[in-house]
């Protein structure tokens, strides 16, 4: 770790996390950090650089979203295997055509998991943090309630009711550091004798976590309305993990009729539950927001999963579960054995951020930013109307292009790569079944409008 010679300029207009991010990225590209090499933990690097841990975490999250590093649960952060980005030892440093190509690699990254870190509300976050630190309250540094700070849970209960139509009490809410942790917590609560069903395609990380936890996992096919409930019944599952308001990655919105079928399924079997992952539901650009499934659940069987990682920044690492009342006794028996994984200070900052109206203003701003980028991308893709069909638009921060020009997914990705544009294949989100190989994903959250136009011009030339 102490071989990192990062020189941070606190007077620069560029945020410190960007300076850290640029340094590590260049070290990876230049071979200073080799493939599979372990990086220092966010805590140790923050101590070494004398910066806040959240600053280092923001840099790591950006590197994660761009694929330069990976997070191995329980082991730490490691450099990814990025073929073609490393200089071999002993090579001359003069700029050759090959090194020029390295510099041009992925000039534009349509990452579907990206966020606009330039718009992070630094001033508000700094103001709240400073105010709380000035209180000099020693309780901030004590271990808090396992389920999280009461103030934050009350604030979230009010927010999700107003914004998402969710009905809950603060005591039903459990705060955790990311959806990964909360899924592991649910696994500990619900036990090992469960059969989980996931939509196919699905959020791959949720599937991987369940497999790591050695759960029995089934995949259920989707149609244009979402998960096929008759196939779900045949699967023998007792827990269904779904994204009804905005499916990732397809962008499907589950209509009322299919939601009622799903609620009928969960209520007709003994001890069945639905995990509703309300992924990026804040961003919708056409029509009214789609209410959460949980608000229509009259049988107390829907477990609601929400996060602030997409709406604020991945480094915030604050997610929450809303448990049905029928599971509260089980949580007290099993779940409370796990300490809270989010610091009390971070929880209090977020609670005040929401309570004081900063979060609502930030969301309104981000909706405007992302809508503008969405509209720009849609406009730039018009010349491809005969070559591709577009789906999953008008919500979230990505859309899908289904190829009609004779190219398959791999060919499109490779052609874009050679032109310096990174796009993503839909097939990687499918489990077990033979995947579709005619569709690519374009995320636009981490590209400004100028870059979207430049990248779309390249894609138009490649895919037309």
Coordinates of C-alpha atoms in Angstrom, one line a residue:
X1 CA 0.0 0.0 0.0
X2 CA 2.7 2.5 0.9
X3 CA 4.2 2.2 -2.6
X4 CA 1.2 4.4 -3.7
X5 CA 2.8 7.7 -4.5
X6 CA -0.5 9.7 -5.0
X7 CA 0.1 13.4 -4.7
X8 CA -3.2 15.0 -3.8
X9 CA -3.8 18.7 -4.5
X10 CA -6.3 20.0 -2.0
X11 CA -6.4 23.3 -3.8
X12 CA -7.3 21.8 -7.1
X13 CA -10.8 22.3 -8.5
X14 CA -10.9 18.6 -9.2
X15 CA -12.3 16.6 -6.2
X16 CA -9.9 14.4 -4.2
X17 CA -11.7 11.2 -5.1
X18 CA -11.2 12.0 -8.8
X19 CA -7.4 12.5 -8.2
X20 CA -7.3 9.1 -6.5
X21 CA -9.4 7.4 -9.2
X22 CA -7.2 8.8 -12.0
X23 CA -4.0 7.7 -10.3
X24 CA -5.1 4.1 -9.7
X25 CA -6.6 3.9 -13.2
X26 CA -3.4 5.1 -14.8
X27 CA -1.4 2.7 -12.7
X28 CA -3.6 -0.2 -13.9
X29 CA -3.3 0.9 -17.5
X30 CA 0.5 1.4 -17.3
X31 CA 1.1 -1.9 -15.5
X32 CA 2.1 -0.4 -12.2
X33 CA -0.7 -2.4 -10.7
X34 CA -0.8 -5.9 -12.1
X35 CA -3.7 -8.1 -12.8
X36 CA -5.3 -9.6 -9.7
X37 CA -3.1 -7.5 -7.4
X38 CA -4.9 -6.6 -4.2
X39 CA -5.5 -3.0 -3.4
X40 CA -5.4 -1.5 0.1
X41 CA -8.7 -1.3 2.0
X42 CA -10.6 2.0 1.8
X43 CA -9.9 2.5 5.5
X44 CA -6.1 1.9 5.2
X45 CA -5.8 4.0 2.1
X46 CA -7.8 6.8 3.7
X47 CA -5.5 6.8 6.7
X48 CA -2.4 6.8 4.5
X49 CA -3.6 9.7 2.4
X50 CA -5.1 11.5 5.3
X51 CA -8.5 11.9 3.7
X52 CA -12.0 10.7 4.6
X53 CA -12.9 7.1 4.0
X54 CA -15.9 8.2 1.9
X55 CA -13.5 10.0 -0.5
X56 CA -11.5 6.8 -1.1
X57 CA -14.8 4.8 -1.4
X58 CA -16.1 7.1 -4.1
X59 CA -12.9 6.5 -6.1
X60 CA -13.1 2.8 -5.7
X61 CA -16.8 2.7 -6.7
X62 CA -16.0 4.6 -9.9
X63 CA -13.2 2.1 -10.7
X64 CA -15.7 -0.7 -9.9
X65 CA -18.4 0.7 -12.2
X66 CA -15.9 1.0 -15.0
X67 CA -14.6 -2.5 -14.5
X68 CA -11.0 -1.7 -13.6
X69 CA -11.3 -3.4 -10.2
X70 CA -13.5 -6.0 -8.5
X71 CA -14.7 -6.4 -5.0
X72 CA -14.3 -10.0 -3.7
X73 CA -16.6 -10.4 -0.6
X74 CA -14.5 -11.1 2.4
X75 CA -11.2 -10.6 0.6
X76 CA -11.1 -7.0 -0.6
X77 CA -10.5 -5.1 -3.8
X78 CA -8.4 -6.6 -6.7
X79 CA -7.3 -5.4 -10.1
X80 CA -9.4 -6.9 -12.9
X81 CA -8.0 -8.8 -15.8
X82 CA -8.2 -6.2 -18.6
X83 CA -6.6 -7.6 -21.7
X84 CA -4.8 -5.0 -23.8
X85 CA -4.6 -2.3 -21.1
X86 CA -1.2 -3.3 -19.7
X87 CA 2.3 -2.4 -20.9
X88 CA 4.7 -5.3 -20.8
X89 CA 7.8 -4.8 -18.8
X90 CA 10.8 -3.8 -20.9
X91 CA 8.7 -2.1 -23.5
X92 CA 9.9 1.2 -24.8
X93 CA 8.0 4.2 -23.4
X94 CA 7.8 6.0 -26.7
X95 CA 4.3 6.4 -28.0
X96 CA 3.7 3.7 -30.7
X97 CA 0.5 2.9 -32.6
X98 CA -0.3 0.3 -30.0
X99 CA 0.1 2.6 -27.0
X100 CA -2.1 5.2 -28.9
X101 CA -4.7 2.5 -29.2
X102 CA -4.4 1.8 -25.4
X103 CA -5.1 5.4 -24.7
X104 CA -8.1 5.4 -27.0
X105 CA -9.6 2.2 -25.4
X106 CA -13.0 2.9 -24.0
X107 CA -13.1 6.7 -24.5
X108 CA -16.8 6.3 -23.9
X109 CA -18.2 3.8 -21.4
X110 CA -22.0 3.1 -21.6
X111 CA -21.9 1.4 -18.2
X112 CA -25.5 0.4 -17.0
X113 CA -24.4 0.7 -13.4
X114 CA -22.8 4.1 -13.7
X115 CA -24.0 7.2 -11.8
X116 CA -23.2 10.9 -12.3
X117 CA -20.6 11.5 -9.6
X118 CA -20.1 15.1 -10.9
X119 CA -23.5 15.9 -9.4
X120 CA -22.8 14.6 -5.9
X121 CA -24.3 17.2 -3.5
X122 CA -20.9 18.0 -1.9
X123 CA -21.9 21.3 -0.3
X124 CA -25.0 20.0 1.5
X125 CA -23.3 16.8 2.6
X126 CA -20.3 18.8 3.9
X127 CA -22.5 21.2 5.7
X128 CA -24.5 18.5 7.5
X129 CA -21.3 16.6 8.3
X130 CA -19.7 19.6 9.8
X131 CA -22.7 20.5 11.9
X132 CA -23.0 17.0 13.3
X133 CA -19.2 16.9 14.1
X134 CA -19.5 20.2 16.0
X135 CA -22.0 18.7 18.3
X136 CA -19.1 16.6 19.8
X137 CA -21.6 13.8 20.7
X138 CA -19.7 10.8 21.9
X139 CA -22.7 8.6 21.2
X140 CA -22.0 8.9 17.5
X141 CA -19.0 6.6 18.0
X142 CA -20.8 4.0 20.0
X143 CA -22.3 0.9 18.5
X144 CA -25.9 1.7 17.5
X145 CA -29.1 -0.3 17.2
X146 CA -28.7 -3.4 14.9
X147 CA -31.6 -2.3 12.8
X148 CA -30.2 1.3 12.4
X149 CA -30.8 4.7 13.8
X150 CA -34.4 5.4 14.8
X151 CA -34.2 8.9 13.3
X152 CA -33.2 7.6 9.9
X153 CA -35.8 4.8 10.0
X154 CA -38.6 7.3 10.8
X155 CA -37.4 9.5 7.9
X156 CA -37.3 6.6 5.4
X157 CA -40.8 5.4 6.5
X158 CA -42.2 8.9 5.7
X159 CA -40.3 9.2 2.4
X160 CA -41.2 5.7 1.0
X161 CA -44.9 6.2 1.9
X162 CA -45.0 9.6 0.1
X163 CA -42.8 8.7 -2.8
X164 CA -43.5 5.0 -3.4
X165 CA -46.8 4.3 -1.7
X166 CA -45.1 1.9 0.8
X167 CA -47.0 1.2 4.1
X168 CA -44.8 0.6 7.1
X169 CA -43.8 1.5 10.6
X170 CA -40.2 2.6 11.5
X171 CA -39.7 -0.6 13.5
X172 CA -40.1 -2.7 10.3
X173 CA -37.1 -1.0 8.7
X174 CA -33.6 -2.4 8.9
X175 CA -30.6 -0.4 7.6
X176 CA -27.6 -2.1 6.0
X177 CA -24.5 -1.3 4.0
X178 CA -25.8 -2.3 0.6
X179 CA -28.2 -4.8 -0.8
X180 CA -25.6 -7.5 -0.7
X181 CA -25.5 -7.4 3.1
X182 CA -29.3 -7.2 3.4
X183 CA -29.7 -10.3 1.2
X184 CA -27.3 -12.2 3.4
X185 CA -29.2 -11.0 6.5
X186 CA -32.5 -12.2 4.9
X187 CA -30.8 -15.6 4.2
X188 CA -29.9 -15.9 7.9
X189 CA -33.4 -15.0 8.9
X190 CA -35.4 -17.1 6.6
X191 CA -33.2 -20.2 6.9
X192 CA -31.5 -22.7 4.5
X193 CA -34.6 -24.7 3.5
X194 CA -35.9 -22.1 1.0
X195 CA -36.2 -22.3 -2.7
X196 CA -35.6 -18.9 -4.3
X197 CA -37.0 -17.9 -7.7
X198 CA -35.4 -15.1 -9.8
X199 CA -36.6 -13.6 -13.0
X200 CA -34.6 -14.6 -16.1
X201 CA -32.7 -12.4 -17.0
X202 CA -32.0 -10.8 -13.6
X203 CA -29.7 -8.8 -11.4
X204 CA -26.8 -11.1 -11.6
X205 CA -25.2 -10.1 -8.3
X206 CA -28.3 -11.2 -6.4
X207 CA -28.2 -14.6 -8.0
X208 CA -24.5 -15.0 -7.3
X209 CA -25.0 -14.1 -3.6
X210 CA -27.8 -16.7 -3.2
X211 CA -25.6 -19.3 -4.9
X212 CA -22.6 -18.4 -2.6
X213 CA -25.0 -18.9 0.4
X214 CA -25.8 -22.3 -1.0
X215 CA -29.5 -21.6 -1.5
X216 CA -31.5 -23.5 -4.0
X217 CA -32.2 -21.1 -6.8
X218 CA -34.6 -21.4 -9.7
X219 CA -34.9 -19.1 -12.7
X220 CA -38.3 -18.2 -14.1
X221 CA -38.8 -16.9 -17.6
X222 CA -40.4 -13.5 -18.3
X223 CA -42.8 -12.2 -20.9
X224 CA -43.6 -8.6 -21.8
X225 CA -45.4 -8.2 -18.5
X226 CA -42.7 -9.5 -16.2
X227 CA -42.2 -12.8 -14.4
X228 CA -44.6 -15.6 -15.6
X229 CA -46.6 -16.5 -12.5
X230 CA -47.7 -20.0 -13.8
X231 CA -44.0 -20.9 -14.3
X232 CA -43.2 -19.5 -10.8
X233 CA -45.8 -21.8 -9.3
X234 CA -44.3 -24.8 -11.1
X235 CA -40.8 -23.9 -9.8
X236 CA -41.7 -24.9 -6.2
X237 CA -40.2 -21.6 -5.0
X238 CA -41.1 -20.2 -1.6
X239 CA -39.4 -16.8 -2.1
X240 CA -39.6 -14.8 -5.3
X241 CA -37.0 -12.0 -6.0
X242 CA -38.6 -9.5 -8.4
X243 CA -38.2 -5.9 -9.7
X244 CA -41.8 -5.0 -10.7
X245 CA -41.5 -1.2 -11.0
X246 CA -38.5 -1.2 -13.3
X247 CA -36.9 -4.5 -14.1
X248 CA -33.1 -4.7 -14.4
X249 CA -31.9 -5.1 -17.1
X250 CA -34.9 -5.3 -19.4
X251 CA -36.7 -2.2 -18.1
X252 CA -40.0 -4.0 -18.0
X253 CA -42.8 -2.4 -15.8
X254 CA -45.1 -5.0 -14.4
X255 CA -48.7 -4.0 -15.0
X256 CA -51.5 -4.2 -12.4
X257 CA -52.9 -7.5 -13.6
X258 CA -49.6 -9.3 -13.3
X259 CA -49.0 -7.8 -9.9
X260 CA -52.3 -9.1 -8.7
X261 CA -51.4 -12.6 -10.0
X262 CA -48.0 -12.4 -8.1
X263 CA -49.7 -11.3 -4.9
X264 CA -52.2 -14.1 -5.3
X265 CA -49.3 -16.6 -5.7
X266 CA -47.6 -15.4 -2.5
X267 CA -50.7 -15.5 -0.4
X268 CA -51.8 -19.0 -1.6
X269 CA -48.8 -20.9 -0.3
X270 CA -47.6 -21.5 3.2
X271 CA -44.8 -19.2 4.3
X272 CA -44.2 -17.7 0.9
X273 CA -42.6 -14.3 0.5
X274 CA -41.7 -11.8 -2.3
X275 CA -38.5 -9.7 -2.2
X276 CA -39.3 -6.5 -4.1
X277 CA -36.1 -4.9 -5.2
X278 CA -37.2 -1.3 -6.0
X279 CA -34.3 -0.7 -8.3
X280 CA -33.8 3.0 -9.5
X281 CA -37.6 3.6 -9.2
X282 CA -36.8 7.3 -8.7
X283 CA -36.0 7.9 -12.3
X284 CA -39.0 7.9 -14.7
X285 CA -39.4 10.3 -17.6
X286 CA -42.8 9.5 -19.0
X287 CA -46.0 9.2 -17.0
X288 CA -46.4 9.0 -13.3
X289 CA -44.1 7.0 -11.0
X290 CA -45.2 3.3 -10.6
X291 CA -46.2 2.6 -7.0
X292 CA -44.4 -0.1 -5.1
X293 CA -45.9 -3.6 -5.0
X294 CA -45.6 -3.6 -1.2
X295 CA -48.3 -0.9 -0.9
X296 CA -50.8 -3.3 -2.5
X297 CA -49.9 -6.3 -0.3
X298 CA -52.8 -7.0 2.1
X299 CA -51.4 -10.3 3.3
X300 CA -48.1 -9.0 4.8
X301 CA -45.9 -11.1 2.5
X302 CA -43.8 -8.5 0.6
X303 CA -40.2 -7.7 1.7
X304 CA -39.2 -4.3 0.3
X305 CA -35.6 -3.6 -0.6
X306 CA -34.5 -0.1 -1.3
X307 CA -31.1 1.7 -1.7
X308 CA -29.6 5.2 -1.9
X309 CA -26.6 4.0 -4.0
X310 CA -28.2 4.8 -7.3
X311 CA -30.0 8.1 -6.4
X312 CA -27.0 9.7 -4.5
X313 CA -23.8 7.7 -5.0
X314 CA -22.6 4.1 -4.7
X315 CA -20.2 5.0 -1.9
X316 CA -23.1 6.0 0.4
X317 CA -23.6 2.3 0.9
X318 CA -26.9 2.7 2.7
X319 CA -29.7 0.4 1.8
X320 CA -32.8 -0.7 3.7
X321 CA -35.2 -3.6 4.2
X322 CA -38.8 -3.1 5.1
X323 CA -39.9 -6.4 6.7
X324 CA -43.5 -7.6 6.9
X325 CA -44.8 -7.5 10.5
X326 CA -45.1 -11.3 10.5
X327 CA -41.3 -11.5 10.2
X328 CA -40.5 -9.1 13.0
X329 CA -40.4 -11.8 15.6
X330 CA -38.0 -13.8 13.4
X331 CA -35.8 -10.7 13.0
X332 CA -35.7 -10.2 16.8
X333 CA -34.6 -13.8 17.2
X334 CA -32.1 -14.0 14.4
X335 CA -31.5 -10.7 12.6
X336 CA -30.6 -8.6 15.7
X337 CA -27.6 -10.8 16.3
X338 CA -26.0 -8.9 13.4
X339 CA -24.6 -5.4 14.3
X340 CA -25.4 -2.5 12.0
X341 CA -23.0 -2.3 9.1
X342 CA -23.5 1.5 8.6
X343 CA -21.8 4.0 10.9
X344 CA -24.2 6.1 13.1
X345 CA -22.6 9.3 11.7
X346 CA -23.4 8.3 8.1
X347 CA -27.0 7.4 9.1
X348 CA -27.5 10.7 10.8
X349 CA -26.1 12.6 7.9
X350 CA -28.5 10.9 5.5
X351 CA -31.5 11.4 7.9
X352 CA -30.8 15.1 8.0
X353 CA -30.1 15.2 4.2
X354 CA -33.6 13.8 3.6
X355 CA -35.4 15.7 6.4
X356 CA -34.0 19.1 5.4
X357 CA -35.2 18.7 1.8
X358 CA -31.8 18.3 0.2
X359 CA -32.6 14.8 -1.0
X360 CA -35.8 15.9 -2.8
X361 CA -34.0 18.7 -4.5
X362 CA -31.1 16.4 -5.4
X363 CA -33.5 13.9 -6.9
X364 CA -35.3 16.6 -8.9
X365 CA -32.0 17.8 -10.3
X366 CA -30.9 14.3 -11.2
X367 CA -34.2 13.5 -12.9
X368 CA -33.6 16.6 -15.1
X369 CA -30.0 15.6 -15.8
X370 CA -30.7 12.0 -16.6
X371 CA -33.8 12.9 -18.7
X372 CA -31.7 15.3 -20.7
X373 CA -29.1 12.6 -21.3
X374 CA -31.9 10.1 -22.1
X375 CA -33.4 12.4 -24.6
X376 CA -30.1 13.2 -26.2
X377 CA -29.2 9.6 -26.6
X378 CA -32.7 8.8 -28.1
X379 CA -32.3 11.6 -30.6
X380 CA -28.8 10.5 -31.6
X381 CA -30.0 7.0 -32.2
X382 CA -32.7 7.9 -34.7
X383 CA -30.5 7.2 -37.7
X384 CA -30.4 3.6 -36.5
X385 CA -34.2 3.2 -36.7
X386 CA -33.9 0.6 -39.4
X387 CA -31.0 -1.2 -37.8
X388 CA -32.0 -1.6 -34.2
X389 CA -35.1 -1.5 -32.0
X390 CA -35.0 0.3 -28.7
X391 CA -36.7 -0.9 -25.5
X392 CA -36.5 -0.1 -21.8
X393 CA -36.5 3.6 -22.4
X394 CA -38.3 6.4 -20.4
X395 CA -37.1 5.1 -17.0
X396 CA -33.9 4.2 -15.1
X397 CA -30.6 5.2 -16.6
X398 CA -30.1 2.7 -19.4
X399 CA -31.8 1.4 -22.5
X400 CA -31.5 -1.7 -24.8
X401 CA -30.8 -2.0 -28.5
X402 CA -31.9 -5.1 -30.2
X403 CA -29.9 -5.6 -33.4
X404 CA -31.7 -6.0 -36.7
X405 CA -28.7 -5.4 -39.0
X406 CA -27.4 -9.0 -39.0
X407 CA -24.8 -8.5 -36.2
X408 CA -24.9 -10.4 -33.0
X409 CA -24.1 -9.1 -29.6
X410 CA -20.4 -10.2 -29.6
X411 CA -19.8 -8.6 -33.0
X412 CA -21.4 -5.3 -31.9
X413 CA -19.4 -5.2 -28.7
X414 CA -16.1 -6.0 -30.4
X415 CA -16.7 -3.4 -33.2
X416 CA -17.5 -0.8 -30.6
X417 CA -14.5 -1.7 -28.5
X418 CA -12.2 -1.2 -31.5
X419 CA -13.7 2.2 -31.9
X420 CA -13.1 3.1 -28.2
X421 CA -16.7 2.7 -27.1
X422 CA -17.7 0.2 -24.4
X423 CA -21.2 -1.4 -24.6
X424 CA -22.6 -4.3 -22.7
X425 CA -24.3 -7.6 -23.7
X426 CA -27.7 -8.6 -22.4
X427 CA -26.8 -12.3 -22.5
X428 CA -24.6 -11.9 -19.4
X429 CA -27.7 -11.3 -17.3
X430 CA -29.4 -14.6 -18.2
X431 CA -29.0 -17.6 -16.0
X432 CA -28.9 -21.3 -17.2
X433 CA -31.2 -21.0 -20.1
X434 CA -29.8 -20.2 -23.6
X435 CA -29.5 -16.5 -23.6
X436 CA -30.5 -14.0 -26.3
X437 CA -27.5 -12.8 -28.2
X438 CA -29.0 -10.0 -30.2
X439 CA -29.2 -7.2 -27.6
X440 CA -26.8 -4.7 -26.1
X441 CA -27.2 -2.3 -23.2
X442 CA -26.4 1.4 -23.2
X443 CA -26.2 3.2 -19.8
X444 CA -26.0 6.9 -20.0
X445 CA -25.7 8.1 -16.4
X446 CA -22.0 8.6 -16.3
X447 CA -21.7 10.3 -19.7
X448 CA -22.5 14.0 -20.3
X449 CA -24.4 15.1 -23.4
X450 CA -21.3 16.0 -25.4
X451 CA -19.8 12.5 -24.8
X452 CA -23.2 10.9 -25.6
X453 CA -23.3 12.6 -28.9
X454 CA -19.7 11.7 -29.8
X455 CA -20.2 8.1 -28.7
X456 CA -23.6 7.7 -30.5
X457 CA -22.0 9.0 -33.7
X458 CA -19.5 6.2 -33.5
X459 CA -22.2 3.6 -32.8
X460 CA -24.3 4.9 -35.6
X461 CA -21.4 4.3 -38.0
X462 CA -20.8 0.8 -36.6
X463 CA -24.4 -0.5 -36.3
X464 CA -26.1 1.2 -39.3

